[in-house]
CSV table of C-alpha atoms in Angstrom, one decimal:
chain,number,residue,atom,x,y,z
A,364,LEU,CA,1.8,25.0,10.5
A,365,LEU,CA,-1.7,23.8,11.5
A,366,GLU,CA,-2.4,23.0,7.8
A,367,ARG,CA,0.8,21.0,7.6
A,368,LEU,CA,0.0,19.1,10.8
A,369,ARG,CA,-3.5,18.3,9.5
A,370,LYS,CA,-1.9,16.8,6.3
A,371,GLU,CA,0.8,14.9,8.2
A,372,TRP,CA,-1.3,13.8,11.2
A,373,PHE,CA,-1.1,10.1,10.2
A,374,ILE,CA,2.8,10.1,10.1
A,375,LEU,CA,2.8,11.9,13.4
A,376,GLY,CA,0.3,9.4,14.7
A,377,ILE,CA,2.6,6.5,13.9
A,378,VAL,CA,5.4,8.1,15.8
A,379,LEU,CA,3.1,8.8,18.8
A,380,VAL,CA,1.6,5.3,19.0
A,381,ILE,CA,5.1,3.7,18.8
A,382,ALA,CA,6.3,6.1,21.6
A,383,VAL,CA,3.2,5.2,23.8
A,384,ALA,CA,3.8,1.5,23.1
A,385,ARG,CA,7.4,1.9,24.2
A,386,LEU,CA,6.4,3.6,27.5
A,387,GLU,CA,3.6,1.1,28.4
A,388,PRO,CA,3.7,-2.1,26.3
A,389,GLY,CA,1.6,-4.1,28.8
A,390,VAL,CA,-1.6,-2.4,27.7
A,391,GLY,CA,-1.7,-3.5,24.1
A,392,VAL,CA,0.2,-6.8,24.4
A,393,LYS,CA,-1.4,-10.1,23.5
A,394,GLY,CA,-3.6,-11.1,26.4
A,395,GLY,CA,-3.4,-7.6,27.9
A,396,PRO,CA,-6.3,-5.2,28.8
A,397,LEU,CA,-7.0,-4.3,25.1
A,398,LYS,CA,-7.3,-8.0,24.1
A,399,PRO,CA,-5.8,-7.3,20.6
A,400,GLU,CA,-6.2,-11.0,19.6
A,401,ILE,CA,-9.9,-10.3,19.3
A,402,THR,CA,-10.3,-6.5,19.0
A,403,ILE,CA,-7.5,-6.0,16.5
A,404,THR,CA,-7.3,-9.4,14.6
A,405,TYR,CA,-11.0,-9.5,13.9
A,406,ILE,CA,-12.9,-6.3,14.8
A,407,ALA,CA,-10.4,-3.6,13.7
A,408,VAL,CA,-9.4,-5.4,10.4
A,409,SER,CA,-13.0,-6.0,9.5
A,410,ALA,CA,-13.8,-2.3,10.2
A,411,ILE,CA,-11.1,-1.2,7.8
A,412,PHE,CA,-12.4,-3.3,4.9
A,413,PHE,CA,-16.1,-2.5,5.6
A,414,ASN,CA,-15.1,1.1,5.4
A,415,SER,CA,-13.3,0.5,2.1
A,416,GLY,CA,-16.4,-1.3,0.7
A,417,LEU,CA,-18.6,1.7,1.7
A,418,SER,CA,-16.3,4.3,0.1
A,419,LEU,CA,-15.4,2.6,-3.2
A,420,LYS,CA,-17.7,3.7,-6.1
A,421,THR,CA,-19.0,0.5,-7.8
A,422,GLU,CA,-19.7,2.3,-11.1
A,423,GLU,CA,-16.1,3.7,-11.3
A,424,LEU,CA,-14.7,0.3,-10.8
A,425,THR,CA,-16.8,-1.3,-13.5
A,426,SER,CA,-16.0,1.4,-16.0
A,427,ALA,CA,-12.3,0.9,-15.5
A,428,LEU,CA,-12.6,-2.8,-15.9
A,429,MET,CA,-12.0,-2.8,-19.7
A,430,HIS,CA,-8.5,-1.3,-19.5
A,431,VAL,CA,-6.9,-4.8,-19.5
A,432,LYS,CA,-3.4,-3.8,-20.7
A,433,LEU,CA,-3.0,-1.3,-17.9
A,434,HIS,CA,-4.3,-3.7,-15.2
A,435,LEU,CA,-1.9,-6.4,-16.4
A,436,PHE,CA,1.1,-4.0,-16.3
A,437,VAL,CA,0.3,-2.9,-12.8
A,438,GLN,CA,-0.5,-6.3,-11.3
A,439,ILE,CA,2.5,-8.1,-12.9
A,440,PHE,CA,4.9,-5.3,-11.8
A,441,THR,CA,3.5,-5.2,-8.2
A,442,LEU,CA,3.1,-8.9,-7.5
A,443,VAL,CA,5.8,-10.5,-9.8
A,444,PHE,CA,8.6,-8.1,-10.7
A,445,PHE,CA,8.7,-6.1,-7.4
A,446,PRO,CA,9.1,-9.1,-5.0
A,447,THR,CA,11.6,-10.9,-7.4
A,448,ALA,CA,13.7,-7.7,-7.8
A,449,ILE,CA,13.8,-7.2,-4.0
A,450,TRP,CA,14.8,-10.9,-3.5
A,451,VAL,CA,17.7,-10.5,-5.9
A,452,PHE,CA,18.7,-7.3,-4.1
A,453,LEU,CA,18.5,-9.0,-0.7
A,454,GLN,CA,21.0,-11.7,-1.8
A,455,LEU,CA,23.6,-8.9,-2.1
A,456,LEU,CA,22.5,-7.3,1.2
A,457,SER,CA,22.6,-10.6,3.2
A,458,ILE,CA,26.5,-10.3,3.4
A,459,THR,CA,26.2,-6.9,5.2
A,460,PRO,CA,25.7,-6.5,9.0
A,461,ILE,CA,22.1,-5.2,8.6
A,462,ASN,CA,19.7,-6.9,11.0
A,463,GLU,CA,18.4,-10.0,9.2
A,464,TRP,CA,14.8,-9.5,10.4
A,465,LEU,CA,14.7,-6.1,8.9
A,466,LEU,CA,15.9,-7.6,5.6
A,467,LYS,CA,13.1,-10.2,5.9
A,468,GLY,CA,10.8,-7.2,6.4
A,469,LEU,CA,12.0,-5.6,3.2
A,470,GLN,CA,11.0,-8.8,1.4
A,471,THR,CA,7.5,-8.7,2.9
A,472,VAL,CA,7.2,-5.1,1.6
A,473,GLY,CA,7.9,-6.5,-1.9
A,474,CYS,CA,5.2,-9.2,-1.5
A,475,MET,CA,2.4,-6.7,-0.5
A,476,PRO,CA,-0.5,-5.7,-2.9
A,477,PRO,CA,-1.2,-2.1,-3.9
A,478,PRO,CA,-3.0,0.1,-1.3
A,479,VAL,CA,-6.7,1.1,-1.6
A,480,SER,CA,-6.0,4.7,-0.6
A,481,SER,CA,-2.6,6.4,-1.1
A,482,ALA,CA,-2.1,5.6,-4.9
A,483,VAL,CA,-5.7,6.7,-5.6
A,484,ILE,CA,-5.4,10.0,-3.6
A,485,LEU,CA,-2.1,10.9,-5.4
A,486,THR,CA,-3.4,9.9,-8.8
A,487,LYS,CA,-6.4,12.2,-8.2
A,488,ALA,CA,-4.2,15.0,-6.9
A,489,VAL,CA,-2.2,15.0,-10.2
A,490,GLY,CA,-5.4,14.6,-12.3
A,491,GLY,CA,-4.4,11.1,-13.7
A,492,ASN,CA,-6.7,8.2,-14.5
A,493,GLU,CA,-8.4,7.9,-11.1
A,494,ALA,CA,-10.8,5.1,-12.1
A,495,ALA,CA,-7.9,2.9,-13.2
A,496,ALA,CA,-6.1,3.6,-9.9
A,497,ILE,CA,-9.2,2.7,-7.9
A,498,PHE,CA,-9.8,-0.5,-9.9
A,499,ASN,CA,-6.1,-1.6,-9.6
A,500,SER,CA,-5.9,-0.8,-5.9
A,501,ALA,CA,-9.1,-2.8,-5.2
A,502,PHE,CA,-8.3,-5.6,-7.6
A,503,GLY,CA,-4.7,-5.8,-6.3
A,504,SER,CA,-6.1,-6.1,-2.7
A,505,PHE,CA,-8.3,-9.0,-3.8
A,506,LEU,CA,-5.4,-10.7,-5.6
A,507,GLY,CA,-3.2,-10.0,-2.5
A,508,ILE,CA,-5.5,-12.1,-0.3
A,509,VAL,CA,-4.4,-15.2,-2.2
A,510,ILE,CA,-1.0,-14.2,-3.7
A,511,THR,CA,0.6,-12.3,-0.9
A,512,PRO,CA,0.6,-15.3,1.6
A,513,LEU,CA,2.0,-17.5,-1.2
A,514,LEU,CA,4.7,-15.0,-2.0
A,515,LEU,CA,5.6,-14.7,1.7
A,516,LEU,CA,6.0,-18.5,1.9
A,517,LEU,CA,7.9,-18.7,-1.4
A,518,PHE,CA,10.5,-15.9,-0.6
A,519,LEU,CA,10.7,-16.3,3.2
A,520,GLY,CA,10.2,-20.0,3.4
A,521,SER,CA,8.1,-19.5,6.6
A,522,SER,CA,8.0,-23.2,7.4
A,523,SER,CA,5.4,-25.7,6.3
A,524,SER,CA,3.6,-25.2,9.7
A,525,VAL,CA,1.8,-22.0,8.3
A,526,PRO,CA,-1.9,-22.9,8.5
A,527,PHE,CA,-3.1,-22.2,5.0
A,528,THR,CA,-6.7,-23.0,5.6
A,529,SER,CA,-7.0,-20.8,8.6
A,530,ILE,CA,-5.1,-17.9,6.9
A,531,PHE,CA,-7.4,-17.9,3.9
A,532,SER,CA,-10.6,-18.4,6.0
A,533,GLN,CA,-9.5,-15.5,8.4
A,534,LEU,CA,-8.6,-13.2,5.5
A,535,PHE,CA,-11.9,-14.1,3.7
A,536,MET,CA,-13.9,-13.3,6.8
A,537,THR,CA,-12.1,-10.2,7.8
A,538,VAL,CA,-11.3,-8.7,4.4
A,539,VAL,CA,-13.6,-10.0,1.6
A,540,VAL,CA,-16.9,-10.4,3.6
A,541,PRO,CA,-16.7,-6.8,5.2
A,542,LEU,CA,-15.8,-5.4,1.7
A,543,ILE,CA,-18.8,-7.0,0.0
A,544,ILE,CA,-21.1,-6.0,2.9
A,545,GLY,CA,-19.8,-2.4,2.6
A,546,GLN,CA,-20.6,-2.4,-1.1
A,547,ILE,CA,-24.1,-3.7,-0.5
A,548,VAL,CA,-24.8,-1.1,2.3
A,549,ARG,CA,-23.4,1.6,0.0
A,550,ARG,CA,-26.2,0.8,-2.6
A,551,TYR,CA,-28.9,1.7,0.0
A,552,ILE,CA,-27.2,4.8,1.5
A,553,LYS,CA,-25.5,6.1,-1.6
A,554,ASP,CA,-27.3,9.5,-1.7
A,555,TRP,CA,-26.5,10.1,2.0
A,556,LEU,CA,-22.8,9.2,1.5
A,557,GLU,CA,-22.6,11.6,-1.5
A,558,ARG,CA,-24.2,14.4,0.5
A,559,LYS,CA,-22.3,14.0,3.8
A,560,LYS,CA,-19.0,12.7,2.4
A,561,PRO,CA,-17.9,10.9,5.7
A,562,PRO,CA,-14.1,11.0,6.3
A,563,PHE,CA,-13.5,7.3,5.3
A,564,GLY,CA,-9.7,7.8,5.0
A,565,ALA,CA,-9.4,9.2,8.5
A,566,ILE,CA,-11.5,6.4,10.0
A,567,SER,CA,-9.3,3.7,8.4
A,568,SER,CA,-6.1,5.5,9.4
A,569,CYS,CA,-7.3,5.7,13.1
A,570,VAL,CA,-8.0,2.0,13.1
A,571,LEU,CA,-4.7,1.3,11.5
A,572,LEU,CA,-2.9,3.3,14.2
A,573,MET,CA,-4.5,0.9,16.8
A,574,ILE,CA,-3.1,-2.1,14.8
A,575,ILE,CA,0.4,-0.5,14.7
A,576,TYR,CA,0.2,0.3,18.5
A,577,THR,CA,-0.6,-3.3,19.5
A,578,THR,CA,2.1,-4.6,17.1
A,579,PHE,CA,4.7,-2.5,18.8
A,580,CYS,CA,3.4,-3.3,22.3
A,581,ASP,CA,4.3,-7.0,21.4
A,582,THR,CA,7.7,-5.8,20.3
A,583,PHE,CA,8.6,-3.8,23.4
A,584,ALA,CA,7.2,-6.4,25.7
A,585,ASN,CA,9.7,-8.9,24.2
A,586,PRO,CA,13.1,-8.7,26.0
A,587,ASN,CA,14.9,-10.6,23.2
A,588,ILE,CA,14.5,-7.9,20.6
A,589,ASP,CA,17.3,-5.5,20.0
A,590,LEU,CA,17.3,-3.1,17.0
A,591,ASP,CA,20.5,-1.2,16.2
A,592,LYS,CA,20.3,2.3,14.8
A,593,PHE,CA,22.7,1.6,11.9
A,594,SER,CA,20.3,-1.0,10.5
A,595,LEU,CA,17.4,1.3,10.8
A,596,ILE,CA,19.1,4.3,9.1
A,597,ILE,CA,20.3,2.0,6.2
A,598,ILE,CA,16.8,0.5,5.8
A,599,VAL,CA,15.2,4.0,5.5
A,600,PHE,CA,17.8,4.9,2.8
A,601,ILE,CA,17.2,1.7,0.9
A,602,ILE,CA,13.4,2.2,1.0
A,603,PHE,CA,13.6,5.7,-0.5
A,604,SER,CA,16.0,4.4,-3.1
A,605,ILE,CA,13.7,1.5,-4.1
A,606,GLN,CA,10.7,3.8,-4.4
A,607,MET,CA,12.6,6.4,-6.6
A,608,SER,CA,14.1,3.6,-8.8
A,609,PHE,CA,10.8,1.8,-9.3
A,610,MET,CA,8.8,5.0,-10.0
A,611,PHE,CA,11.4,6.0,-12.6
A,612,LEU,CA,11.3,2.5,-14.1
A,613,THR,CA,7.5,2.4,-14.4
A,614,PHE,CA,7.5,5.9,-15.9
A,615,LEU,CA,10.1,4.8,-18.6
A,616,PHE,CA,8.1,1.7,-19.5
A,617,SER,CA,4.7,3.4,-19.7
A,618,THR,CA,6.0,6.3,-21.8
A,619,ARG,CA,8.1,4.5,-24.4
A,620,ASN,CA,7.3,5.1,-28.0
A,621,ASN,CA,5.3,2.0,-28.8
A,622,SER,CA,3.2,2.3,-25.5
A,623,THR,CA,-0.5,2.9,-25.9
A,624,PHE,CA,-0.9,4.5,-22.5
A,625,THR,CA,-2.1,8.1,-22.2
A,626,PRO,CA,-0.3,10.5,-19.9
A,627,ALA,CA,-3.2,10.1,-17.4
A,628,ASP,CA,-2.7,6.3,-17.5
A,629,THR,CA,1.0,6.8,-16.8
A,630,VAL,CA,0.3,8.7,-13.6
A,631,ALA,CA,-2.0,5.8,-12.3
A,632,ILE,CA,0.7,3.2,-13.3
A,633,VAL,CA,3.5,5.0,-11.5
A,634,PHE,CA,1.6,5.3,-8.2
A,635,CYS,CA,-0.2,2.0,-8.3
A,636,SER,CA,2.8,-0.1,-9.3
A,637,THR,CA,5.1,1.2,-6.6
A,638,HIS,CA,2.8,1.7,-3.6
A,639,LYS,CA,2.3,-1.0,-1.1
A,640,SER,CA,-0.6,-1.6,1.3
A,641,LEU,CA,-0.2,-1.1,5.0
A,642,THR,CA,-3.9,-1.6,5.6
A,643,LEU,CA,-3.8,-5.2,4.2
A,644,GLY,CA,-0.1,-5.7,5.0
A,645,ILE,CA,0.0,-5.4,8.8
A,646,PRO,CA,-3.0,-7.6,9.4
A,647,MET,CA,-1.7,-10.2,6.9
A,648,LEU,CA,1.7,-10.3,8.6
A,649,LYS,CA,0.0,-10.7,12.0
A,650,ILE,CA,-1.9,-13.8,10.5
A,651,VAL,CA,1.0,-15.4,8.5
A,652,PHE,CA,3.6,-14.8,11.2
A,653,ALA,CA,1.4,-15.3,14.3
A,654,GLY,CA,3.5,-16.3,17.3
A,655,TYR,CA,6.8,-15.0,15.7
A,656,GLU,CA,8.8,-13.1,18.3
A,657,HIS,CA,10.3,-11.0,15.5
A,658,LEU,CA,7.0,-10.0,14.0
A,659,SER,CA,7.4,-6.4,14.9
A,660,LEU,CA,10.9,-6.2,13.4
A,661,ILE,CA,9.6,-7.8,10.2
A,662,SER,CA,6.8,-5.1,10.2
A,663,VAL,CA,9.3,-2.1,10.5
A,664,PRO,CA,10.2,-1.8,6.8
A,665,LEU,CA,6.4,-1.8,5.8
A,666,LEU,CA,5.7,0.9,8.5
A,667,ILE,CA,8.5,3.0,7.0
A,668,TYR,CA,7.5,2.3,3.4
A,669,HIS,CA,3.9,3.5,3.9
A,670,PRO,CA,4.6,7.1,5.1
A,671,ALA,CA,7.6,7.3,2.8
A,672,GLN,CA,5.5,6.6,-0.3
A,673,ILE,CA,3.0,9.2,0.7
A,674,LEU,CA,5.7,11.8,1.5
A,675,LEU,CA,7.6,11.1,-1.7
A,676,GLY,CA,4.4,11.0,-3.8
A,677,SER,CA,3.2,14.3,-2.3
A,678,LEU,CA,6.5,16.0,-3.1
A,679,LEU,CA,6.4,14.8,-6.7
A,680,VAL,CA,2.7,15.8,-7.4
A,681,PRO,CA,3.6,19.3,-8.9
A,682,THR,CA,6.4,17.9,-11.1
A,683,ILE,CA,4.3,15.0,-12.4
A,684,LYS,CA,1.2,17.3,-12.9
A,685,SER,CA,3.2,19.8,-15.0
A,686,TRP,CA,4.7,16.9,-17.1
A,687,MET,CA,1.2,15.4,-17.7
A,688,VAL,CA,-0.3,18.7,-18.7
A,689,SER,CA,2.5,19.6,-21.1
A,690,ARG,CA,2.5,16.0,-22.6
A,691,GLN,CA,-1.3,16.2,-23.1
A,692,LYS,CA,-0.9,19.6,-24.9
A,693,ALA,CA,1.8,18.2,-27.1
A,694,LEU,CA,-0.3,15.1,-28.0
A,695,LYS,CA,-3.3,17.4,-28.9
A,696,LEU,CA,-1.1,19.5,-31.2
A,697,THR,CA,0.2,16.4,-33.1
A,698,ARG,CA,-3.3,15.0,-33.6
A,699,GLN,CA,-4.7,18.2,-35.0
A,700,PRO,CA,-5.2,18.0,-38.8
A,701,LYS,CA,-2.8,20.2,-40.8
A,702,ALA,CA,-4.2,23.1,-42.7
A,703,PRO,CA,-4.3,22.6,-46.5
A,704,VAL,CA,-1.5,24.5,-48.4
A,705,LYS,CA,-2.9,27.1,-50.8
A,706,VAL,CA,-1.4,27.0,-54.3
């Protein structure tokens, strides 16, 4: 049980911070004692990306750089096909009684870049192409800084009053600059990092819990927000269905006969193409939809999607691993030269 709790602590943490925010929303609300407009918007987000810069191995990223076909597949699926497919699906769902802000939240999930952590962790657990997963996660995050706000505006039509210059300057200062500084610092303390192996993932997750907490403090402090249980249950079901469908779709595409991807590549593709970043997503939603009273409802699908992708991915690790191993063995056998026939 303790081992299970240790593995699932982040999901439990999300539940706990939302419960605390429900009990005492005044603490983390905008202008409250925690001053989230400074501590979260600038300090917490910068800390997450400085942390990512420290933990990403530069040499692994550069070695994965040459696998262009794989990168194109992942980025086009994540940032073009995914949001477009969700938009088409939402046209059908718009006639249902599901809360419209939750549906808008589903669209924001589609617009998000791949995460820097979960896809890499699961690819590594299976034994897939970890370097490709690291590169696509990091490269997708960089693309996301520019593309995600554009996609949000395109699909949600979030009024022309969205301040582009301030969005990009804030994202640059709180995401790109800390990431670059992290990479520079890593060069000087690389040996120490390799020796000590600091818990980078846990640090980022703790900061993320603070961001989630303040987001929900804003929600519960707003008397106009009302979330019905029917909508919430349906959204959870939809999210799991989307993940399963897209994982199956990327698996089919990357394993078809004329595909040049190895089984290890397929593993990286399945996870990187279908996972969405909460680390970049929540701060970005806070910037793009600053001042929206429904921001927290828009955030709910992304908050569900993140633990769901980790949970579903973890459950599928043994199955995908056994497929990859058997597939690699089969490929080895077909490549072996046939013994000459004696006359």
